[in-house]
């Protein structure tokens, strides 16, 4: 007798039909499959059991669902490629015949089938009211669209099964189908999100934090529409034409990725972002200015920065706390209006352990941030490190003097820190752990495990040879990620506690940058209808500044100048840099460099860090990282997408594999 288990995924069952169109048979000790559709509460259990099949999105480093930051220029580590699958991917270990456990193709189609099963059977329940039916329809269609979304992001064009519940163990001809084009895939997903949003709540109760809302559906539409409009998927000469110019569907010769540029796609993305902005439900997270807030620079030329309250300036906020507290657990996630869709994440909490010193603080000390990311962060007045001001100069290889510099609960000890880490913007201090940084670990009561100055040079307490546990426990670049680390977090010592963390699947800062980027690409005005509303969008310089500057002001930096906003090329350059800084280790860059068609350029750059092979007097100099993980790194155009399992390709006559695989 067929039965259903609602709470967990079981091991994959080997079937003779197409695995990605099958769903495992789940069982419950008391409930028969046919009985599920007799009662509302059974259907809801089945629906939320389906939702539990999605991965923890915060598992961006060691999870099987995404290559993540370890497959980008954001960072590297020495740990096993079996655990950090993104490293295995860039080392060329993943293939169509061996995924090395990376990818979601099969799992997402299992979710799609379960969603179709719900939609096909829910009317059998006699105790469902019309309102309850609409609620189930909304969430189920969202889940189905979100499953397709995950497929299109990693694999490109999807196989659309519509509302069909594919049967198991049918002859191979039953499953023979072709992939949709990229545009067809995105259009279908967005249409489904639109329909789902009609029945989804705009606000959620605290006890269901983590569920998607209407805003989540609208925000994902905006993200996906910008992806669709970007050079890799919208006829770009260095993108779509170069990478996919010869990739056509074998059944009819249609290009899988459009070879013709369409500006209107950017207009649709801008309108989708504007819709989210006009909901009035979201805003950037800010913390009011306090006595220890760092004084804003007066030399930026942007009087609004110091003279106006947020969002028109930063005079009344604490930039460090406003950004930092979102990630460390200090800000209550449910109350954070920047989080359009977020969940509590054990994976993020556990990720922090990879940044802590081994012997002194109970961590693993190997999650390294690249020098490229470090150098991307601005000076405190918004200048580049190569063009610093006399008020806030950038210098290297010079230790500071004097007592502690304290701001926003953060402590910088000049006599322990090289001058290159002085006078930097607030997001730098929130995100990057450098040699000489103070790690507080406030919750432990054991003095020997708290308030440690961590040093990554050879002979330092966290250097290459410092760990007593493993010769892999050190950061290859001399930097570690601190984005999710709270000053109270302590992995070692009596009373030590690590705070719960949340992970933002999508946050409002991204919507503002989507809007900025999409508007910036327009050369004429467009009228775009979404649902019942029509949006008129064009390259309005004032609107570009208003959206982009919010992200800058929240960080305590000056906004776009009149000269900058006048140049579309300059604005795009600044957007790409802002995204790299703002969303460090939030699993955006992997997808950004692909859609911008800058993947090869970014991946071919040497991976650089401090000289961890040298003692203190030779440490603070840039060197290329000497590691197999860098030397054997593969850059290949086929790696825009993951390969679909060759087992699936062989079973479906008309199925076309991703190019290069």
XYZ file of C-alpha atoms in Angstrom, residues 36 100 147 517 539 621:
6
model
C -4.379 12.400 2.101
C 30.064 14.616 -7.226
C 11.662 24.599 -8.080
C 20.796 48.417 -13.151
C 16.658 56.069 -17.722
C 52.818 41.978 0.635
